[in-house]
Coordinates of C-alpha atoms (C1' of nucleotides) in Angstrom, one line a residue:
Chain Q
M214 CA -38.2 13.7 -6.3
I215 CA -40.2 10.7 -7.3
L216 CA -43.6 10.1 -5.8
D217 CA -45.5 6.8 -5.8
S218 CA -49.2 6.2 -6.2
E219 CA -49.9 7.1 -2.6
T220 CA -47.9 10.3 -2.9
K221 CA -45.1 9.3 -0.6
A222 CA -41.4 9.9 -1.4
V223 CA -39.8 6.8 -2.8
E224 CA -36.1 6.0 -2.7
L225 CA -34.7 5.4 -6.1
P226 CA -31.9 2.9 -6.3
E227 CA -29.1 5.4 -6.6
D228 CA -26.1 5.0 -8.9
H229 CA -22.9 4.9 -6.9
G230 CA -20.7 4.2 -9.9
D231 CA -19.2 7.6 -10.1
E232 CA -17.8 7.4 -6.6
L233 CA -16.4 4.0 -7.2
R234 CA -14.7 5.1 -10.4
L235 CA -13.3 8.1 -8.4
W236 CA -11.9 5.8 -5.8
L237 CA -10.3 3.6 -8.4
R238 CA -8.7 6.6 -10.1
L239 CA -7.5 7.9 -6.8
L240 CA -6.0 4.5 -6.0
T241 CA -4.3 4.3 -9.5
C242 CA -2.7 7.7 -9.0
T243 CA -1.3 6.8 -5.6
T244 CA -0.1 3.4 -6.7
L245 CA 1.6 4.9 -9.7
I246 CA 3.4 7.6 -7.8
E247 CA 4.3 5.4 -4.9
G248 CA 5.8 2.9 -7.3
E249 CA 7.8 5.6 -9.0
V250 CA 9.1 7.0 -5.7
R251 CA 9.9 3.5 -4.4
G252 CA 11.9 2.8 -7.5
R253 CA 13.9 6.0 -7.5
L254 CA 14.7 5.6 -3.8
R255 CA 16.0 2.2 -4.4
E256 CA 18.0 3.1 -7.6
R257 CA 19.4 6.3 -6.2
F258 CA 19.9 5.6 -2.4
D259 CA 19.3 1.9 -2.1
V260 CA 16.7 2.5 0.5
T261 CA 13.1 1.3 0.8
L262 CA 10.1 3.6 1.1
P263 CA 9.0 2.1 4.5
R264 CA 12.4 3.1 5.8
F265 CA 12.1 6.6 4.4
D266 CA 8.8 7.3 5.9
P267 CA 9.6 7.2 9.6
M268 CA 12.7 9.3 9.0
A269 CA 10.5 11.8 7.3
Q270 CA 8.3 12.0 10.4
L271 CA 11.2 12.3 12.7
D272 CA 12.8 15.0 10.7
T273 CA 9.9 17.3 11.5
V274 CA 10.9 17.5 15.2
P275 CA 14.2 18.2 16.9
D276 CA 13.9 15.9 20.0
G277 CA 12.3 12.8 18.7
M278 CA 8.9 11.3 19.3
T279 CA 7.3 8.1 20.7
L280 CA 6.6 5.0 18.7
S281 CA 2.9 5.6 19.0
D282 CA 3.3 9.1 17.6
V283 CA 5.1 7.7 14.6
S284 CA 2.6 4.9 14.1
K285 CA -0.4 7.3 14.2
R286 CA 1.3 9.8 11.8
M287 CA 2.2 7.0 9.4
M288 CA -1.2 5.4 9.8
V289 CA 0.3 1.9 10.2
S290 CA 0.1 -0.6 13.0
N291 CA 2.2 -0.4 16.1
G292 CA 3.9 -3.7 15.5
N293 CA 4.9 -2.5 12.1
V294 CA 6.7 0.5 13.5
T295 CA 8.5 -1.7 16.1
G296 CA 10.1 -3.7 13.3
L297 CA 10.9 -0.7 11.1
V298 CA 12.5 1.2 13.9
E299 CA 14.5 -1.8 15.1
R300 CA 16.1 -2.0 11.6
L301 CA 16.7 1.7 11.5
V302 CA 18.4 1.7 14.9
E303 CA 20.4 -1.3 13.7
S304 CA 21.6 0.7 10.7
G305 CA 22.5 3.7 12.8
H306 CA 19.9 6.1 11.4
L307 CA 17.8 6.2 14.6
D308 CA 18.5 6.5 18.2
R309 CA 16.1 5.0 20.8
R310 CA 15.7 5.3 24.6
T311 CA 13.1 4.7 27.2
S312 CA 11.3 7.7 28.5
D313 CA 12.4 8.9 32.0
T314 CA 8.9 9.7 33.1
D315 CA 7.0 6.7 31.7
R316 CA 8.9 3.5 31.3
R317 CA 6.4 2.1 28.8
V318 CA 7.3 4.8 26.3
Q319 CA 10.1 4.6 23.8
V320 CA 11.4 7.8 22.4
I321 CA 13.2 7.7 19.0
R322 CA 15.0 10.3 17.0
L323 CA 17.3 10.7 14.1
T324 CA 21.0 10.3 14.8
K325 CA 23.2 13.0 13.3
A326 CA 24.1 10.7 10.5
G327 CA 20.6 9.6 10.0
R328 CA 19.3 13.2 9.7
A329 CA 22.1 14.1 7.3
E330 CA 21.4 11.2 5.1
F331 CA 17.6 11.8 5.2
R332 CA 18.1 15.5 4.2
R333 CA 20.1 14.5 1.2
M334 CA 17.4 12.0 0.1
A335 CA 14.5 14.4 0.9
A336 CA 16.0 17.1 -1.3
E337 CA 15.9 14.9 -4.3
H338 CA 12.6 13.3 -3.3
Q339 CA 11.0 16.7 -3.4
L340 CA 12.3 17.3 -7.0
W341 CA 10.9 13.9 -8.1
I342 CA 7.5 14.8 -6.7
S343 CA 7.5 18.1 -8.4
D344 CA 8.5 16.4 -11.7
I345 CA 5.7 13.8 -11.2
F346 CA 3.1 16.7 -10.8
S347 CA 4.6 18.9 -13.4
D348 CA 1.6 18.9 -15.8
L349 CA -0.6 20.4 -13.2
S350 CA -0.9 24.2 -13.0
P351 CA -0.6 26.0 -9.7
K352 CA -4.4 26.5 -9.9
D353 CA -4.8 22.7 -10.4
V354 CA -2.7 22.1 -7.4
R355 CA -4.7 24.4 -5.3
E356 CA -8.0 23.0 -6.4
L357 CA -6.8 19.4 -5.9
M358 CA -5.7 20.3 -2.4
R359 CA -9.1 21.7 -1.6
L360 CA -11.0 18.7 -3.0
L361 CA -8.7 16.2 -1.3
A362 CA -9.1 18.1 2.0
K363 CA -12.9 17.6 1.6
T364 CA -12.3 13.9 0.7
K365 CA -10.2 13.4 3.8
G366 CA -12.8 14.9 6.0
S367 CA -15.6 12.8 4.4
A368 CA -13.6 9.6 4.8
R369 CA -12.7 10.4 8.4
K370 CA -16.4 10.9 9.1
A371 CA -17.4 7.6 7.6
A372 CA -14.6 5.8 9.5
Q373 CA -15.7 7.4 12.7
K374 CA -19.3 6.4 12.1
R375 CA -18.2 2.8 11.7
A376 CA -15.9 2.8 14.7
L377 CA -18.8 3.9 16.9
Q378 CA -21.0 1.1 15.8
A379 CA -18.5 -1.5 16.7
Chain S
M246 CA 11.4 36.6 -15.3
I247 CA 14.6 37.5 -13.4
L248 CA 17.6 38.9 -15.3
D249 CA 21.1 39.1 -14.0
S250 CA 23.6 41.8 -14.5
E251 CA 24.5 40.5 -18.0
T252 CA 20.8 40.3 -18.9
K253 CA 20.6 36.6 -19.1
A254 CA 17.7 34.6 -17.7
V255 CA 18.5 33.2 -14.3
E256 CA 16.9 30.2 -12.7
L257 CA 15.4 30.9 -9.4
P258 CA 15.5 28.1 -6.8
E259 CA 11.8 27.1 -7.1
D260 CA 9.6 26.2 -4.3
H261 CA 8.4 22.6 -4.7
G262 CA 6.7 22.4 -1.3
D263 CA 3.1 22.7 -2.7
E264 CA 3.5 19.5 -4.8
L265 CA 5.0 17.7 -1.8
R266 CA 2.1 18.7 0.3
L267 CA -0.3 17.6 -2.4
W268 CA 1.4 14.2 -2.6
L269 CA 1.2 13.7 1.1
R270 CA -2.5 14.6 1.1
L271 CA -3.2 12.3 -1.7
L272 CA -1.4 9.5 0.1
T273 CA -3.3 10.2 3.3
C274 CA -6.7 10.0 1.5
T275 CA -5.8 6.7 -0.1
T276 CA -4.4 5.2 3.1
L277 CA -7.5 6.3 5.0
I278 CA -9.9 4.9 2.5
E279 CA -8.0 1.8 1.9
G280 CA -7.8 1.0 5.6
E281 CA -11.5 1.6 6.0
V282 CA -12.3 -0.8 3.0
R283 CA -9.9 -3.3 4.4
G284 CA -11.5 -3.3 7.8
R285 CA -15.0 -3.6 6.5
L286 CA -14.1 -6.4 4.1
R287 CA -12.7 -8.3 7.1
E288 CA -15.5 -7.6 9.5
R289 CA -18.3 -8.3 7.0
F290 CA -16.8 -11.0 4.8
D291 CA -13.7 -12.1 6.5
V292 CA -11.7 -11.5 3.3
T293 CA -8.6 -9.5 2.7
L294 CA -8.3 -6.6 0.3
P295 CA -5.6 -8.3 -1.7
R296 CA -7.9 -11.3 -2.3
F297 CA -10.7 -8.9 -3.3
D298 CA -8.7 -7.1 -6.0
P299 CA -8.0 -9.8 -8.5
M300 CA -11.6 -11.0 -8.3
A301 CA -12.7 -7.5 -9.1
Q302 CA -10.5 -7.6 -12.2
L303 CA -11.8 -11.0 -13.3
D304 CA -15.4 -10.0 -12.8
T305 CA -15.1 -7.5 -15.6
V306 CA -14.6 -10.3 -18.2
P307 CA -16.6 -13.4 -18.9
D308 CA -13.9 -15.8 -20.0
G309 CA -10.9 -15.1 -17.8
M310 CA -7.6 -13.4 -18.4
T311 CA -3.9 -14.2 -18.1
L312 CA -1.9 -13.8 -15.0
S313 CA 0.1 -11.0 -16.7
D314 CA -3.2 -9.2 -17.5
V315 CA -4.2 -9.3 -13.9
S316 CA -0.8 -8.1 -12.7
K317 CA -0.7 -5.2 -15.1
R318 CA -4.2 -4.1 -14.2
M319 CA -3.5 -4.4 -10.5
M320 CA -0.1 -2.7 -10.9
V321 CA 1.7 -5.3 -8.8
S322 CA 4.5 -7.7 -9.5
N323 CA 4.0 -11.0 -11.3
G324 CA 5.3 -13.0 -8.4
N325 CA 2.7 -11.4 -6.1
V326 CA -0.1 -12.4 -8.4
T327 CA 1.2 -16.0 -8.5
G328 CA 0.8 -16.3 -4.8
L329 CA -2.6 -14.6 -4.6
V330 CA -4.1 -16.7 -7.4
E331 CA -2.7 -19.9 -5.8
R332 CA -4.6 -19.1 -2.6
L333 CA -7.8 -18.1 -4.5
V334 CA -7.7 -21.4 -6.6
E335 CA -7.2 -23.2 -3.3
S336 CA -10.3 -21.7 -1.7
G337 CA -12.4 -22.4 -4.8
H338 CA -12.9 -18.8 -6.0
L339 CA -10.7 -19.1 -9.1
D340 CA -10.3 -21.6 -11.8
R341 CA -7.0 -21.9 -13.6
R342 CA -5.8 -23.7 -16.8
T343 CA -3.0 -23.5 -19.2
S344 CA -3.7 -21.9 -22.5
D345 CA -4.2 -24.2 -25.5
T346 CA -2.3 -22.0 -27.8
D347 CA 0.6 -20.9 -25.6
R348 CA 1.7 -23.3 -22.9
R349 CA 3.4 -20.6 -20.9
V350 CA 0.2 -18.8 -20.4
Q351 CA -2.1 -19.4 -17.4
V352 CA -5.8 -18.4 -17.9
I353 CA -7.7 -17.7 -14.7
R354 CA -11.3 -17.0 -14.2
L355 CA -13.9 -16.8 -11.5
T356 CA -15.7 -20.0 -10.6
K357 CA -19.4 -19.8 -10.4
A358 CA -19.2 -19.7 -6.6
G359 CA -16.4 -17.2 -6.8
R360 CA -18.3 -14.9 -9.0
A361 CA -21.4 -15.1 -6.8
E362 CA -19.5 -14.4 -3.7
F363 CA -17.7 -11.5 -5.3
R364 CA -20.9 -9.9 -6.5
R365 CA -22.3 -10.0 -3.0
M366 CA -19.2 -8.3 -1.7
A367 CA -19.0 -5.8 -4.5
A368 CA -22.5 -4.6 -4.0
E369 CA -21.8 -3.6 -0.4
H370 CA -18.4 -2.4 -1.2
Q371 CA -19.8 0.1 -3.6
L372 CA -22.1 1.5 -0.9
W373 CA -19.2 1.9 1.5
I374 CA -17.3 3.9 -1.1
S375 CA -20.3 5.9 -1.8
D376 CA -20.6 6.6 1.9
I377 CA -16.9 7.5 2.2
F378 CA -17.2 10.1 -0.5
S379 CA -20.6 11.3 0.6
D380 CA -19.5 14.9 1.5
L381 CA -18.5 15.5 -2.1
S382 CA -21.1 17.1 -4.4
P383 CA -21.5 15.6 -7.9
K384 CA -19.6 18.6 -9.1
D385 CA -16.7 17.9 -6.7
V386 CA -16.7 14.3 -8.0
R387 CA -16.5 15.4 -11.6
E388 CA -13.8 18.0 -10.9
L389 CA -11.8 15.5 -8.8
M390 CA -12.0 13.0 -11.6
R391 CA -10.7 15.5 -14.1
L392 CA -7.8 16.6 -11.9
L393 CA -6.8 13.0 -11.1
A394 CA -6.9 12.1 -14.7
K395 CA -4.4 15.0 -15.3
T396 CA -2.3 13.8 -12.4
K397 CA -2.3 10.2 -13.7
G398 CA -1.1 11.4 -17.1
S399 CA 1.6 13.6 -15.6
A400 CA 2.8 10.8 -13.3
R401 CA 2.9 8.3 -16.2
K402 CA 4.9 10.7 -18.2
A403 CA 7.4 11.1 -15.5
A404 CA 7.6 7.4 -15.0
Q405 CA 8.1 6.9 -18.8
K406 CA 10.9 9.5 -18.8
R407 CA 12.8 7.6 -16.1
A408 CA 12.3 4.2 -17.7
L409 CA 13.9 5.4 -20.9
Q410 CA 17.0 6.7 -19.0
A411 CA 17.5 3.3 -17.5
Chain U
dT68 C1' -4.6 -0.2 49.2
dT69 C1' -6.6 -3.1 46.0
dA70 C1' -8.8 -4.0 41.9
dC71 C1' -9.8 -2.8 37.4
dA72 C1' -9.1 -0.4 33.2
dT73 C1' -6.1 1.9 30.0
dT74 C1' -1.9 2.8 27.5
dT75 C1' 2.5 1.6 25.2
dC76 C1' 5.0 -1.5 23.2
dT77 C1' 6.3 -6.3 21.7
dT78 C1' 5.5 -10.7 19.9
dT79 C1' 3.4 -14.2 17.0
dA80 C1' 1.2 -16.1 13.0
dG81 C1' -0.1 -15.5 8.7
dG82 C1' -0.3 -13.3 4.7
dC83 C1' 1.3 -9.7 1.3
dT84 C1' 4.9 -7.6 -1.6
dT85 C1' 9.1 -6.6 -4.2
dC86 C1' 13.1 -7.7 -6.6
dA87 C1' 16.1 -10.7 -8.8
dA88 C1' 17.1 -15.0 -10.7
dG89 C1' 15.7 -18.7 -13.3
dC90 C1' 12.9 -22.0 -16.2
dA91 C1' 10.1 -23.1 -20.2
dA92 C1' 7.8 -21.8 -24.3
dT93 C1' 7.4 -18.8 -28.2
dT94 C1' 8.9 -15.5 -31.6
dG95 C1' 11.8 -13.4 -34.9
dG96 C1' 15.7 -13.1 -37.6
dC97 C1' 19.0 -15.4 -40.5
Chain E
dG219 C1' 16.0 -25.3 -40.0
dC220 C1' 18.7 -22.8 -36.0
dC221 C1' 20.0 -19.5 -32.6
dA222 C1' 19.1 -15.4 -29.9
dA223 C1' 15.9 -12.6 -27.8
dT224 C1' 11.6 -12.1 -25.7
dT225 C1' 7.6 -13.5 -23.0
dG226 C1' 5.0 -15.7 -19.2
dC227 C1' 5.3 -17.4 -15.2
dT228 C1' 7.5 -19.3 -10.8
dT229 C1' 10.7 -19.4 -7.1
dG230 C1' 13.5 -17.7 -3.2
dA231 C1' 15.1 -14.3 0.0
dA232 C1' 14.1 -10.4 2.4
dG233 C1' 11.3 -7.3 4.1
dC234 C1' 6.7 -5.2 5.1
dC235 C1' 2.1 -5.4 7.2
dT236 C1' -1.9 -6.5 10.0
dA237 C1' -4.6 -8.5 13.6
dA238 C1' -4.6 -10.3 17.9
dA239 C1' -2.7 -11.6 22.1
dG240 C1' 0.2 -10.6 25.8
dA241 C1' 3.5 -8.1 29.1
dA242 C1' 4.6 -4.1 31.7
dA243 C1' 3.6 0.4 33.4
dT244 C1' 0.4 3.8 34.6
dG245 C1' -4.1 5.8 35.8
dT246 C1' -8.6 5.5 38.4
dA247 C1' -11.7 4.8 41.8
dA248 C1' -13.7 2.3 45.5

DNA sequence: TTACATTTCTTTAGGCTTCAAGCAATTGGC
DNA sequence: GCCAATTGCTTGAAGCCTAAAGAAATGTAA
């Protein structure tokens, strides 16, 4: 604590460089891994990462979910999902119908073929990820999980704070 | 170690779920923070994140760099940078000229106005980042830096391995 | 009921991004 | 010198993405 001549606490201009460097490193890691996954998906299955993602969400449930659910889970805009789903329905991976109880709602789910294809891709995908992280010990993985959970919480809090101001 | 009836080592089907969960959490953190930064840049300065990024790269050097340098540092495609730079030159933030010694090379740098505007944005940007990570202790930050460095190395190694196969 | 707000999804405009192909300049053998 | 390979960048096609506006259905409350 620094005190000025009148013995009041004074704010020192803090250094925020560490956090910035941390953010840049986080971004580098994600970009690197995402690019690697994107490339392998294209090479191996001729599919794009944006097409893979909604299928991954839908594979976690048996009876489909709404467009809003998918867009929230993927953290992308609604309009984006509309287009992605359109193409995935077109290609036969997804099935789409209007909800019986609320005609605004579109329920989408994997077709049988879509789920089968996704499962094949997901199995390899998981091995790639495991390979990408292979230098990390189990302890590293646990510790990283913990710190990223903390980061996620902190980021959400900051986002919340801004949302309330607006 | 598991041995089968003939006393040879046997591979157990390993569980790779932890790494997958780690990757998803990493991705969530990045998406969350990126969205937050994007939103604040737009609100506060009416600028997009993709326009901010090349300026950040160019602010680190006094005399500009080549398009290739920017694209490598940003880890995006060459064609992408061509378009971004085009718009930033258009808006007066960047200055662009052909190299004297190699006429294929385009050297770009911040204009005086571009640098001034970037510095204003960067100062706030750093505070946002600091705010976003504010729940993390200095020790957390150091530890996360260390683990992400390890992750980066591991990912690069995996990418390298694949590049050699192709 | 009527009016208003909210929710869900689509549409539009504009910009971002990749991949692949292609052009021009340079470099490195020979 | 000459040719082939490489390097630096641009272009074109397709798809991805957001923000904002709008349409349709539902919820709420006088």
